[in-house]
mmCIF file of C-alpha atoms in Angstrom:
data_model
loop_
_atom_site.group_PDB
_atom_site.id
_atom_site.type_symbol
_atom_site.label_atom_id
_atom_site.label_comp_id
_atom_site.label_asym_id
_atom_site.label_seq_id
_atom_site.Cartn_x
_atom_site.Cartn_y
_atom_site.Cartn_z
ATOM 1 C CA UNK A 23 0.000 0.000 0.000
ATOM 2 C CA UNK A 24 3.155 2.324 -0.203
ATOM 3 C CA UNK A 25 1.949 4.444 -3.159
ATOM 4 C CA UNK A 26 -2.192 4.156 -2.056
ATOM 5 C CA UNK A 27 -3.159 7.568 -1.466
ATOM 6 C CA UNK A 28 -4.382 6.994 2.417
ATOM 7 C CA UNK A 29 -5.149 8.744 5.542
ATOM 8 C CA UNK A 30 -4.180 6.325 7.777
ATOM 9 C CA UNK A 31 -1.887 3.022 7.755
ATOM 10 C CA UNK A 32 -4.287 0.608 7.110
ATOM 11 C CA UNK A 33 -2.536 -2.569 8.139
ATOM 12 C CA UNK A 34 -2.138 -1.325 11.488
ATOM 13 C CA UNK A 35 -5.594 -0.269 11.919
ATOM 14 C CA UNK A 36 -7.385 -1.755 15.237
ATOM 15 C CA UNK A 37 -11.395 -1.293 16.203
ATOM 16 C CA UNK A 38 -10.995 0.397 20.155
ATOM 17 C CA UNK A 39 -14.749 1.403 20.633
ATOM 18 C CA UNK A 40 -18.194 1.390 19.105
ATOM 19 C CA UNK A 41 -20.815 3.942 20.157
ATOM 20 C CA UNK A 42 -24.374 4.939 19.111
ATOM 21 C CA UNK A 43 -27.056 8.140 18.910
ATOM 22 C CA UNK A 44 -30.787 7.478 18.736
ATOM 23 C CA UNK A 45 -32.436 10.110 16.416
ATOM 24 C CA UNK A 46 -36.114 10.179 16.415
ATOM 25 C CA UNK A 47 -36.235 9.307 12.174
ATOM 26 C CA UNK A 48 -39.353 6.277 12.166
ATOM 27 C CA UNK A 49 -39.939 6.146 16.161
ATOM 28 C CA UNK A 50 -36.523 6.019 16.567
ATOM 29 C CA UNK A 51 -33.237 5.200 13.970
ATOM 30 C CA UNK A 52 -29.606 4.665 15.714
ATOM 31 C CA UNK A 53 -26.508 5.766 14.034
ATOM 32 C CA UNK A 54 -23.449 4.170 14.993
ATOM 33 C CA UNK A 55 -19.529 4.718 14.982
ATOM 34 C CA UNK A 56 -16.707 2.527 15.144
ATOM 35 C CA UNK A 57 -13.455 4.364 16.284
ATOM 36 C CA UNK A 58 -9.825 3.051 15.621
ATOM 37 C CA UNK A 59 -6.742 3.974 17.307
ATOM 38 C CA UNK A 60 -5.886 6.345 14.067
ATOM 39 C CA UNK A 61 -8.399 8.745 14.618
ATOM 40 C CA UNK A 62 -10.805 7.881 11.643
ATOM 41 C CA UNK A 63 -14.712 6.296 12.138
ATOM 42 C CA UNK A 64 -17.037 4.807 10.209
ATOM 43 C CA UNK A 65 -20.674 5.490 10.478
ATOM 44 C CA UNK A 66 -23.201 2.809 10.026
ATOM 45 C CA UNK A 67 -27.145 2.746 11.177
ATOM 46 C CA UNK A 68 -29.342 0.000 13.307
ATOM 47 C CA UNK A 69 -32.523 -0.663 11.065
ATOM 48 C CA UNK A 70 -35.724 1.388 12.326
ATOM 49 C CA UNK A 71 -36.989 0.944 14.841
ATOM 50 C CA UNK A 72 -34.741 -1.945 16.098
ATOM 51 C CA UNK A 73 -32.598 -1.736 19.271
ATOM 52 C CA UNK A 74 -29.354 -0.296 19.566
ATOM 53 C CA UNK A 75 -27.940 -2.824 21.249
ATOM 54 C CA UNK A 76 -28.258 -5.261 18.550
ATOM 55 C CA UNK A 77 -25.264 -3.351 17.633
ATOM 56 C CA UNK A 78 -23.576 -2.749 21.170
ATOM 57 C CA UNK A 79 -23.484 -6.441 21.920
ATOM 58 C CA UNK A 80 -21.433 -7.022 19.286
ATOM 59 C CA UNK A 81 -18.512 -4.438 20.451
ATOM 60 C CA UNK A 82 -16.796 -6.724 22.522
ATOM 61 C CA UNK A 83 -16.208 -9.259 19.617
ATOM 62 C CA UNK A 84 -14.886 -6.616 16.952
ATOM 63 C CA UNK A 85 -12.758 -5.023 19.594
ATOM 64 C CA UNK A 86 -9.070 -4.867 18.542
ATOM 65 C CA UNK A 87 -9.650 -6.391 14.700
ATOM 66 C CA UNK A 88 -8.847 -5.101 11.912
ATOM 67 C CA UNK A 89 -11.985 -3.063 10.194
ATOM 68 C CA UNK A 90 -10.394 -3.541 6.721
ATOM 69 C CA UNK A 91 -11.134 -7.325 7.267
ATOM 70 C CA UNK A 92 -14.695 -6.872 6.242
ATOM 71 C CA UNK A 93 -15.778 -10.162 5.644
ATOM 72 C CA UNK A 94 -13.868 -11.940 7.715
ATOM 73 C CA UNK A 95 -15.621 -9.993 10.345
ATOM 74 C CA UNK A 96 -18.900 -9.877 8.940
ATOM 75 C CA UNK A 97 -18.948 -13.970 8.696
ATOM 76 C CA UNK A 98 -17.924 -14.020 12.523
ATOM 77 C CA UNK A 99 -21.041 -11.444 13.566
ATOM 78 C CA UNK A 100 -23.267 -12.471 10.754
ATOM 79 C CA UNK A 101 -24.619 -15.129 13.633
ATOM 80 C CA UNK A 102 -25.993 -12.773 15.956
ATOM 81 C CA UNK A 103 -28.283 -11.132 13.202
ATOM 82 C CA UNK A 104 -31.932 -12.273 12.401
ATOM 83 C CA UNK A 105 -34.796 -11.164 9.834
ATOM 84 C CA UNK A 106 -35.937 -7.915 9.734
ATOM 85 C CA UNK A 107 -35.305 -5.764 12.688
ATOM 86 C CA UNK A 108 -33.169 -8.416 14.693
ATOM 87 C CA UNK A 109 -30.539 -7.425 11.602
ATOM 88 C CA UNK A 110 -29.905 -4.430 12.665
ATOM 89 C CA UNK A 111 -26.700 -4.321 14.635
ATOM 90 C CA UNK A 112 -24.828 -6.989 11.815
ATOM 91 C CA UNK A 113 -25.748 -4.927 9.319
ATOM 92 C CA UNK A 114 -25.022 -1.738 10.826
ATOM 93 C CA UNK A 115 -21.132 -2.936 11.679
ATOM 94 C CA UNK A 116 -20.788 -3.833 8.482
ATOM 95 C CA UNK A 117 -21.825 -0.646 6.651
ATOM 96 C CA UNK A 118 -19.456 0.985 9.263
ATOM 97 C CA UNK A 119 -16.747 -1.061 8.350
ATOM 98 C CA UNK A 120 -16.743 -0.684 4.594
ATOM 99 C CA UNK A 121 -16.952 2.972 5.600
ATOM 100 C CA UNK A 122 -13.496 2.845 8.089
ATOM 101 C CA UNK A 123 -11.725 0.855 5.066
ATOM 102 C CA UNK A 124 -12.590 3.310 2.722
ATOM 103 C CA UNK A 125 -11.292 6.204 4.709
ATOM 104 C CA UNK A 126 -8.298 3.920 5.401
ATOM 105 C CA UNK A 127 -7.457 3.674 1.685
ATOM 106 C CA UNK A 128 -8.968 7.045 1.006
ATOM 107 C CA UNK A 129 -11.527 5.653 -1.666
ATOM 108 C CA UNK A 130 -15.624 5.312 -1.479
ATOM 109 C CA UNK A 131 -16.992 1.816 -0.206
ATOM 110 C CA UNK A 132 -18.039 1.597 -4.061
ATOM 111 C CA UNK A 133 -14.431 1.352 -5.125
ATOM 112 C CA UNK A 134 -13.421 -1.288 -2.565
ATOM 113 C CA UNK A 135 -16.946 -3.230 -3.912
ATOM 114 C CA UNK A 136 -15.971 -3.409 -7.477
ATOM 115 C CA UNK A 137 -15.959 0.448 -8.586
ATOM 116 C CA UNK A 138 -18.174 2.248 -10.879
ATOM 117 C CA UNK A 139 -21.384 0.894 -12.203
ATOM 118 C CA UNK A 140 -23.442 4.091 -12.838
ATOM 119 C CA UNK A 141 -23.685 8.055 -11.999
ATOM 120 C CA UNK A 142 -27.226 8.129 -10.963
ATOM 121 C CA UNK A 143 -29.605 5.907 -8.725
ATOM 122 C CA UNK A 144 -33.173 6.353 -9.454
ATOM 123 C CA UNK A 145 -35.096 6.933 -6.476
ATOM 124 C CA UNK A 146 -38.841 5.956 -5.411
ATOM 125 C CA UNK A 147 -40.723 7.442 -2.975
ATOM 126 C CA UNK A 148 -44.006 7.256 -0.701
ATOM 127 C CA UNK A 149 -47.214 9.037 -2.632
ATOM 128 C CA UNK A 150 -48.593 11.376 0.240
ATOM 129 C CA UNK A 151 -52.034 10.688 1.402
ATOM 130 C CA UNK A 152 -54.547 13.404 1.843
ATOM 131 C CA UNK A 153 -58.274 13.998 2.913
ATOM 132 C CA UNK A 154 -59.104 15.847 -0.044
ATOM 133 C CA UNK A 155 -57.918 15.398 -3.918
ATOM 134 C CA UNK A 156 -56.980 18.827 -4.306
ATOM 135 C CA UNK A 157 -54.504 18.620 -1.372
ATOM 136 C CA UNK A 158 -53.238 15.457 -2.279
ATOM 137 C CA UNK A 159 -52.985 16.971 -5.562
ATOM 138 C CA UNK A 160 -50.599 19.739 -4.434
ATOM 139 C CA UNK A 161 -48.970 16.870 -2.553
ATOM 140 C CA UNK A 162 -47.761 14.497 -5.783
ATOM 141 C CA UNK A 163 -46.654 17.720 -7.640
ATOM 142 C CA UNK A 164 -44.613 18.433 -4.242
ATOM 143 C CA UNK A 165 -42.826 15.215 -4.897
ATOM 144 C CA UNK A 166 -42.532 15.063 -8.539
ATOM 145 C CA UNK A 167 -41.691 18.957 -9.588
ATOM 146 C CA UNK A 168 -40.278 20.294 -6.732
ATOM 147 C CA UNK A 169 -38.321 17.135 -4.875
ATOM 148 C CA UNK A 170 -37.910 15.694 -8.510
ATOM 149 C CA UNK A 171 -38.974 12.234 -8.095
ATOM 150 C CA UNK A 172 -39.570 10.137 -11.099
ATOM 151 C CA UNK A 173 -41.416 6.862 -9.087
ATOM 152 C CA UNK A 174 -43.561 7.168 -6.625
ATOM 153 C CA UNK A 175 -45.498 4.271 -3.958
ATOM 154 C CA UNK A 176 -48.698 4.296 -2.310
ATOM 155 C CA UNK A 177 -50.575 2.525 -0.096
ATOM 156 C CA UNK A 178 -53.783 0.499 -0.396
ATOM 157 C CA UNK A 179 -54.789 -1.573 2.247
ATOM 158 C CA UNK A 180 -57.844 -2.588 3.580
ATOM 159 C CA UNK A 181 -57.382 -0.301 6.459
ATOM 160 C CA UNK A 182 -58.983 2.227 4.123
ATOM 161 C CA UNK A 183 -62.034 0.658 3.913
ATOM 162 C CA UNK A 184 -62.492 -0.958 7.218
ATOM 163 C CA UNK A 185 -65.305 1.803 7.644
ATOM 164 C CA UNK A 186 -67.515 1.224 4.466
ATOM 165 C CA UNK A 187 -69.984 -1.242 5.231
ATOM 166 C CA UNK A 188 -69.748 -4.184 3.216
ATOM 167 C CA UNK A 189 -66.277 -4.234 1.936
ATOM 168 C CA UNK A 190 -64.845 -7.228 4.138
ATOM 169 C CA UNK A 191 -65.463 -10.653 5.497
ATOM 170 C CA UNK A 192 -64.932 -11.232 8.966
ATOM 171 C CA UNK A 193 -64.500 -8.052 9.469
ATOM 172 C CA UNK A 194 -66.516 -6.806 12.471
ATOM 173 C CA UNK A 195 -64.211 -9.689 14.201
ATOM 174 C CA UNK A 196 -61.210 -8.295 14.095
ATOM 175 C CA UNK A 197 -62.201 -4.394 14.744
ATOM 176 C CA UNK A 198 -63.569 -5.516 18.125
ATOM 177 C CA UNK A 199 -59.802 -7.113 18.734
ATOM 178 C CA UNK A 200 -57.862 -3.833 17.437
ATOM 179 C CA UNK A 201 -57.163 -1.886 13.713
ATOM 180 C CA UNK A 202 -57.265 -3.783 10.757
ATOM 181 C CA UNK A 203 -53.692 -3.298 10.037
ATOM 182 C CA UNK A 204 -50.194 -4.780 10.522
ATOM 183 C CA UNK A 205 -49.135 -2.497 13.670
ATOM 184 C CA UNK A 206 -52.199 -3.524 16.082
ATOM 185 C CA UNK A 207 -51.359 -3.559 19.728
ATOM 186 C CA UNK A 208 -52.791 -6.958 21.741
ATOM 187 C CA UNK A 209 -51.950 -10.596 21.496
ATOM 188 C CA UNK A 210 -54.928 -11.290 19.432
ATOM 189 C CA UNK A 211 -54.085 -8.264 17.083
ATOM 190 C CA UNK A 212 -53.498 -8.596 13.424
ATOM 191 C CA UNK A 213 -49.691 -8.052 13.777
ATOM 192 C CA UNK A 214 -49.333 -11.804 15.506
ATOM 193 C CA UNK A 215 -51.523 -13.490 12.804
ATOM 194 C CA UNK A 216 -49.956 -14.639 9.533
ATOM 195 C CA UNK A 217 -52.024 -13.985 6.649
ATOM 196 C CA UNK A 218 -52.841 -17.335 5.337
ATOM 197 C CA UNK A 219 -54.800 -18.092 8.915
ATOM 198 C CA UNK A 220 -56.629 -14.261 9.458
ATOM 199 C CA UNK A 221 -59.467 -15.550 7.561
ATOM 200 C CA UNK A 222 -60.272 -11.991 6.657
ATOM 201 C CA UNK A 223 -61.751 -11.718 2.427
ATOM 202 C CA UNK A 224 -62.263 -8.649 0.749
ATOM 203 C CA UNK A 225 -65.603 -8.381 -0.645
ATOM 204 C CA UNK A 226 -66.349 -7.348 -4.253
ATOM 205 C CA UNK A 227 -67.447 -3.971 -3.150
ATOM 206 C CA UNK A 228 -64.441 -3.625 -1.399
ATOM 207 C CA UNK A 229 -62.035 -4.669 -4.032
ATOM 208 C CA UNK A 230 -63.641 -1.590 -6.520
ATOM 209 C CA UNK A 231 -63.396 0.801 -3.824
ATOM 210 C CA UNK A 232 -59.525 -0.195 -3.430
ATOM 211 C CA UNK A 233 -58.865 0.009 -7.261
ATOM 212 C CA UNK A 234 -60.996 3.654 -6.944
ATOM 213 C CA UNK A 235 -58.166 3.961 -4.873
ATOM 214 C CA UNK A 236 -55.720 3.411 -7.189
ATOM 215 C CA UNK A 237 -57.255 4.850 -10.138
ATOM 216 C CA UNK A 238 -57.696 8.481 -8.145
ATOM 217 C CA UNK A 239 -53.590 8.313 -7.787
ATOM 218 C CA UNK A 240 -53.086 7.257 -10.725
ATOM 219 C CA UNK A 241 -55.188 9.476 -12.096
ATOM 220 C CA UNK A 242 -53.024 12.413 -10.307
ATOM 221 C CA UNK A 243 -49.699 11.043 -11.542
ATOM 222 C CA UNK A 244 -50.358 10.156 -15.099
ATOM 223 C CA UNK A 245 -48.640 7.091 -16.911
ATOM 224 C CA UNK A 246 -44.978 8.589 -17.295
ATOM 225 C CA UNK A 247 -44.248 7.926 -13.596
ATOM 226 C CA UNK A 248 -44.059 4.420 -12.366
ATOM 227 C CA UNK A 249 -46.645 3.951 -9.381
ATOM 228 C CA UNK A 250 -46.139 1.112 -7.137
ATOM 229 C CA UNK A 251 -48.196 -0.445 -4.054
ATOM 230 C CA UNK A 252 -47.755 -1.630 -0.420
ATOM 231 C CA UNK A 253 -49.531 -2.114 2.676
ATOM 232 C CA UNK A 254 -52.365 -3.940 1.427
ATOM 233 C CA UNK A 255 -53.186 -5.840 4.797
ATOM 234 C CA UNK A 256 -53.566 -8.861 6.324
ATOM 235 C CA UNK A 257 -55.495 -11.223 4.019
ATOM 236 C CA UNK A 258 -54.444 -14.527 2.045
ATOM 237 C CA UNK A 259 -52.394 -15.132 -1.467
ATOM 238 C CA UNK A 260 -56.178 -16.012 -2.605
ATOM 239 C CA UNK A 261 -57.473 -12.222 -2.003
ATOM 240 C CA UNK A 262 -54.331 -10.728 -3.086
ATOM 241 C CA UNK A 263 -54.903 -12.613 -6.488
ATOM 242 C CA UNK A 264 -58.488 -11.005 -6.870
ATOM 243 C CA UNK A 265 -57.035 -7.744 -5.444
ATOM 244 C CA UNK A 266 -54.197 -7.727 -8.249
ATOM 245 C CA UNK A 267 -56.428 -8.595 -11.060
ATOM 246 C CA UNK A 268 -58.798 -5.555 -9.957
ATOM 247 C CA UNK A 269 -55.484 -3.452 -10.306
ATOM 248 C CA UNK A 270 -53.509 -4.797 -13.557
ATOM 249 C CA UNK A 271 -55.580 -2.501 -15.721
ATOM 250 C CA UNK A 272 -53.724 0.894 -13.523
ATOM 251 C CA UNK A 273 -50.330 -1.109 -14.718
ATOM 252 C CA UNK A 274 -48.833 -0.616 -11.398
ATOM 253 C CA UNK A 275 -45.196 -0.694 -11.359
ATOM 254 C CA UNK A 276 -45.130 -3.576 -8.339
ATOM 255 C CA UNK A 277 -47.308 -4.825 -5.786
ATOM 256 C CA UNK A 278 -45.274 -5.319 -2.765
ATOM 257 C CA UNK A 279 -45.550 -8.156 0.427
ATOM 258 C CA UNK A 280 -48.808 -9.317 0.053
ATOM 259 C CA UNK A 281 -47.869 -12.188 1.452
ATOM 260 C CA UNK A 282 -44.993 -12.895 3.991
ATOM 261 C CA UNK A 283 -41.876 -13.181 2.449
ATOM 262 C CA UNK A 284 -40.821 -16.483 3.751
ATOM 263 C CA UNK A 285 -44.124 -18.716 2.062
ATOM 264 C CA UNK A 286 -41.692 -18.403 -1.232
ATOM 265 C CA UNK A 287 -44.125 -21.081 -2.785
ATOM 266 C CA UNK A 288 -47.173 -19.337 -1.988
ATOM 267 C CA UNK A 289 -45.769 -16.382 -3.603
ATOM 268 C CA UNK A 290 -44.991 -17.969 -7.102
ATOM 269 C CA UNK A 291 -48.686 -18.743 -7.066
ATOM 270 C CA UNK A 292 -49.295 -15.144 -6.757
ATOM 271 C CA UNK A 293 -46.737 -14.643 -9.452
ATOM 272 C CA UNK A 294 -47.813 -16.479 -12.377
ATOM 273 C CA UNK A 295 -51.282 -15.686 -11.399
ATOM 274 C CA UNK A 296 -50.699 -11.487 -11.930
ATOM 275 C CA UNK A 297 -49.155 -9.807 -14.952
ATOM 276 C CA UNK A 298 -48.488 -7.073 -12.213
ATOM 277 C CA UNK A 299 -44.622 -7.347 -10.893
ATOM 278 C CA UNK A 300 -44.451 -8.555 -7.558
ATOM 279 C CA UNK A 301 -41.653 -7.883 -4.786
ATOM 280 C CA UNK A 302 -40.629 -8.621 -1.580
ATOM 281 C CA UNK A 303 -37.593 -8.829 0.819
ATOM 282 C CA UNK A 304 -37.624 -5.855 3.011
ATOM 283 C CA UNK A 305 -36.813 -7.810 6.217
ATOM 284 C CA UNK A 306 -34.834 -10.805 4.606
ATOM 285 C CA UNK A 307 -31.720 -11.529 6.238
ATOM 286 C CA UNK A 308 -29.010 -13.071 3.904
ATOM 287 C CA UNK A 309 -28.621 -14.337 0.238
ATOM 288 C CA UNK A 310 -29.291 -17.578 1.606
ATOM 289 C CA UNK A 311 -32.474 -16.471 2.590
ATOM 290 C CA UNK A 312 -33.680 -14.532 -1.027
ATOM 291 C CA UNK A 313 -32.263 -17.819 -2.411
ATOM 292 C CA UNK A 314 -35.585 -20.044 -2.390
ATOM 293 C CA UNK A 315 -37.722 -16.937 -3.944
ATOM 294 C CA UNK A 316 -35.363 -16.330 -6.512
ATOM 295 C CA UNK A 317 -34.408 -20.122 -7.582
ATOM 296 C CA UNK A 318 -38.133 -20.408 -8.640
ATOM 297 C CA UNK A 319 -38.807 -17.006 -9.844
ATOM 298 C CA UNK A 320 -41.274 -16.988 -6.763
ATOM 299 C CA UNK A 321 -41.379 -12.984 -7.493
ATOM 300 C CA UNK A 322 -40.269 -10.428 -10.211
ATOM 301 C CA UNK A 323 -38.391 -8.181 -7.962
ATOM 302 C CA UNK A 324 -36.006 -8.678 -4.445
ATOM 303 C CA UNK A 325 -36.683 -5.935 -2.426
ATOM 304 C CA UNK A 326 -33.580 -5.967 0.236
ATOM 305 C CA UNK A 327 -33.106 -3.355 2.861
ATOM 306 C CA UNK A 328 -29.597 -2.477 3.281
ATOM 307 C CA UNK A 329 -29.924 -2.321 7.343
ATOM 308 C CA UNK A 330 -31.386 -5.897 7.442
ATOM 309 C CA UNK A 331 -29.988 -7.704 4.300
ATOM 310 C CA UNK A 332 -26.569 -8.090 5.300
ATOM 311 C CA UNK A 333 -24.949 -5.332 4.437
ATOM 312 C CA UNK A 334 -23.021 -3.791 1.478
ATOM 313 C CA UNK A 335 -21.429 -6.818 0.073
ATOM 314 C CA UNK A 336 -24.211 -9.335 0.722
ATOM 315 C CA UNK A 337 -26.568 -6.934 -0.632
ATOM 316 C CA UNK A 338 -24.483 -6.647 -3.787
ATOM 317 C CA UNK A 339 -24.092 -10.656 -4.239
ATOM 318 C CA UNK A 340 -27.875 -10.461 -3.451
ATOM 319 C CA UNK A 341 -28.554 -8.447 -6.595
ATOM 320 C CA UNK A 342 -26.166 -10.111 -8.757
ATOM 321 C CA UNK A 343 -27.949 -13.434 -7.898
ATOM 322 C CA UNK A 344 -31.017 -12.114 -8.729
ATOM 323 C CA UNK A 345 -29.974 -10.641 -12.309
ATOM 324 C CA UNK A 346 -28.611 -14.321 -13.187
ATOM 325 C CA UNK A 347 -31.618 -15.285 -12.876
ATOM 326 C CA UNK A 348 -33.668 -13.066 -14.645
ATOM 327 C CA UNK A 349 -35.063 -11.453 -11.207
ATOM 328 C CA UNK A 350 -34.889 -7.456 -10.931
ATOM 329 C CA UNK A 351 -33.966 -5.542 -7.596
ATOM 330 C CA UNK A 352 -35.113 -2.400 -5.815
ATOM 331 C CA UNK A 353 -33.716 -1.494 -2.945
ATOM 332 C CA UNK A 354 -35.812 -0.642 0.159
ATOM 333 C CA UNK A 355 -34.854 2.622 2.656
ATOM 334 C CA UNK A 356 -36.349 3.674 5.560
ATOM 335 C CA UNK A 357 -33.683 5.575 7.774
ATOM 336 C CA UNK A 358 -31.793 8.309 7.905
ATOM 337 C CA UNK A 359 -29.195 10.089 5.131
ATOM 338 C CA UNK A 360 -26.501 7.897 6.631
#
């Protein structure tokens, strides 16, 4: 490394603390810092939402190492991480660590990953909900002509018509237990139920008044701007099949987790039932892990999050896995700049 433009002598570089701040991004995102005894950091962040210590109990076994060693010390902690939010702290030491190396050799964590691919990332983000269509109006043109996004998501879940009479099956049930949604409080609450066994069907009235839904956004954005879905709600792959035929005519970009993402063969029936992409992944842990979704082309698109897939590098060999076999990817964010 003689002639490497550096800032620091990256063979001799040693891990002597790890630290965290909580910010209050999504109820509450962690950034965290590995120090070295030359003076440089790198910053990495706990998934939202998840606890910081996923990430503090894994300072006293990175302690002293090397933080150029990536993967060697990524394949040590990679043990202690889980799906979803129990990935946090793995993931968030190694984003940190590709950051140290970097400033070691003086290069972005791009470089040290393979180098350049492309100059610009197209971004996607959350269509704004509103009580009225003139605000929600003045809302989408916020995001498209003055934030300058080019893809925009929504959601459409049967939280939005829990109150029209009619719409749902079962569903006077569940409203005495708690919301109709995914973030329900009590142990009988929607958020401990896996959709195959809620036993909650959406009616035919309520599958037009969700594609009314869709069709008022849509209507507001136009067709040159991709429009995806999410958050549709806790019902089986057999209502999410009706649901996305109602839709395919609004050509929606994706239609993401309809199911949970680990019934991969539930979700290829879903699949080759829709001509409307579907995606999932958010809270997958691991290559190993997108591996039985993508070896049957169980879904169109992987969706990892960087702060629960693994990482840099395992998100990487997750999206090169994907494109061998024909499978897109879109990368998931919900956290802060860092």
């Amino acid at each position: 490394t003689s002639k490497v433009r550096r800032t620091s002598a990256p063979s001799d570089l040693k891990i002597t603390d790890l630290r965290y701040a909580l910010t209050d991004v999504l109820g509450g995102t962690a950034i965290i810092r590995i120090d070295t005894n030359q003076g440089i950091y790198g910053l990495g962040e706990v998934r939202d939402g998840a606890d910081p210590r996923y990430a503090l109990m894994l300072k006293s076994r990175i302690l002293g190492l090397n933080p150029c060693n990536v993967e060697m010390i990524f394949k040590s902690i990679k043990q202690f991480g889980g799906p979803a939010r129990q990935a946090g702290g793995v993931c968030g030491v190694e984003m940190a660590l590709w950051d140290l190396c970097g400033k070691a050799y003086n290069v972005p964590a791009w470089q040290l990953l393979g180098g350049r691919y492309r100059d610009k990332i197209r971004l996607y983000a959350d269509t704004p909900e509103s009580n009225s269509p003139e605000e929600q109006l003045k809302l989408v043109k916020y995001r498209i002509e003055e934030q300058g996004y080019t893809w925009l998501k929504m959601d459409v879940g049967i939280n939005e018509i829990a109150n029209i009479p009619g719409t749902l099956v079962n569903q006077k049930f569940w409203q005495d237990q708690g919301k109709l949604n995914q973030w329900s409080g009590d142990y009988m609450s929607l958020a401990n139920t896996r959709h195959p066994f809620t036993q909650i069907q959406i009616t035919e009235k309520g599958v037009e008044e969700m594609a009314k839904i869709v069709e008022h956004v849509r209507g507001l954005v136009g067709y040159d701007i991709p429009l995806s879905s999410d958050h549709f709600g806790h019902f089986d792959l057999n209502n999410g099949i009706r649901l996305g035929r109602a839709f395919e005519k609004y050509r929606l970009a994706w239609m993401e987790d309809i199911i949970p993402w680990n019934y991969p063969q539930e979700w290829k029936t879903i699949t080759d039932a829709l001509d409307t992409p579907t995606i999932t992944g958010e809270d997958i842990f691991l290559l190993n892990a997108f591996k039985p979704l993508i070896d049957i082309h169980a879904i169109d698109i992987v969706h990892p999050d960087l702060a629960s897939s693994g990482g840099l590098l395992e998100t990487k060999r997750i999206g090169d896995y994907a494109e061998e076999h024909g499978i897109a990817m879109a990368m998931h964010q919900a956290g802060t700049p860092v």
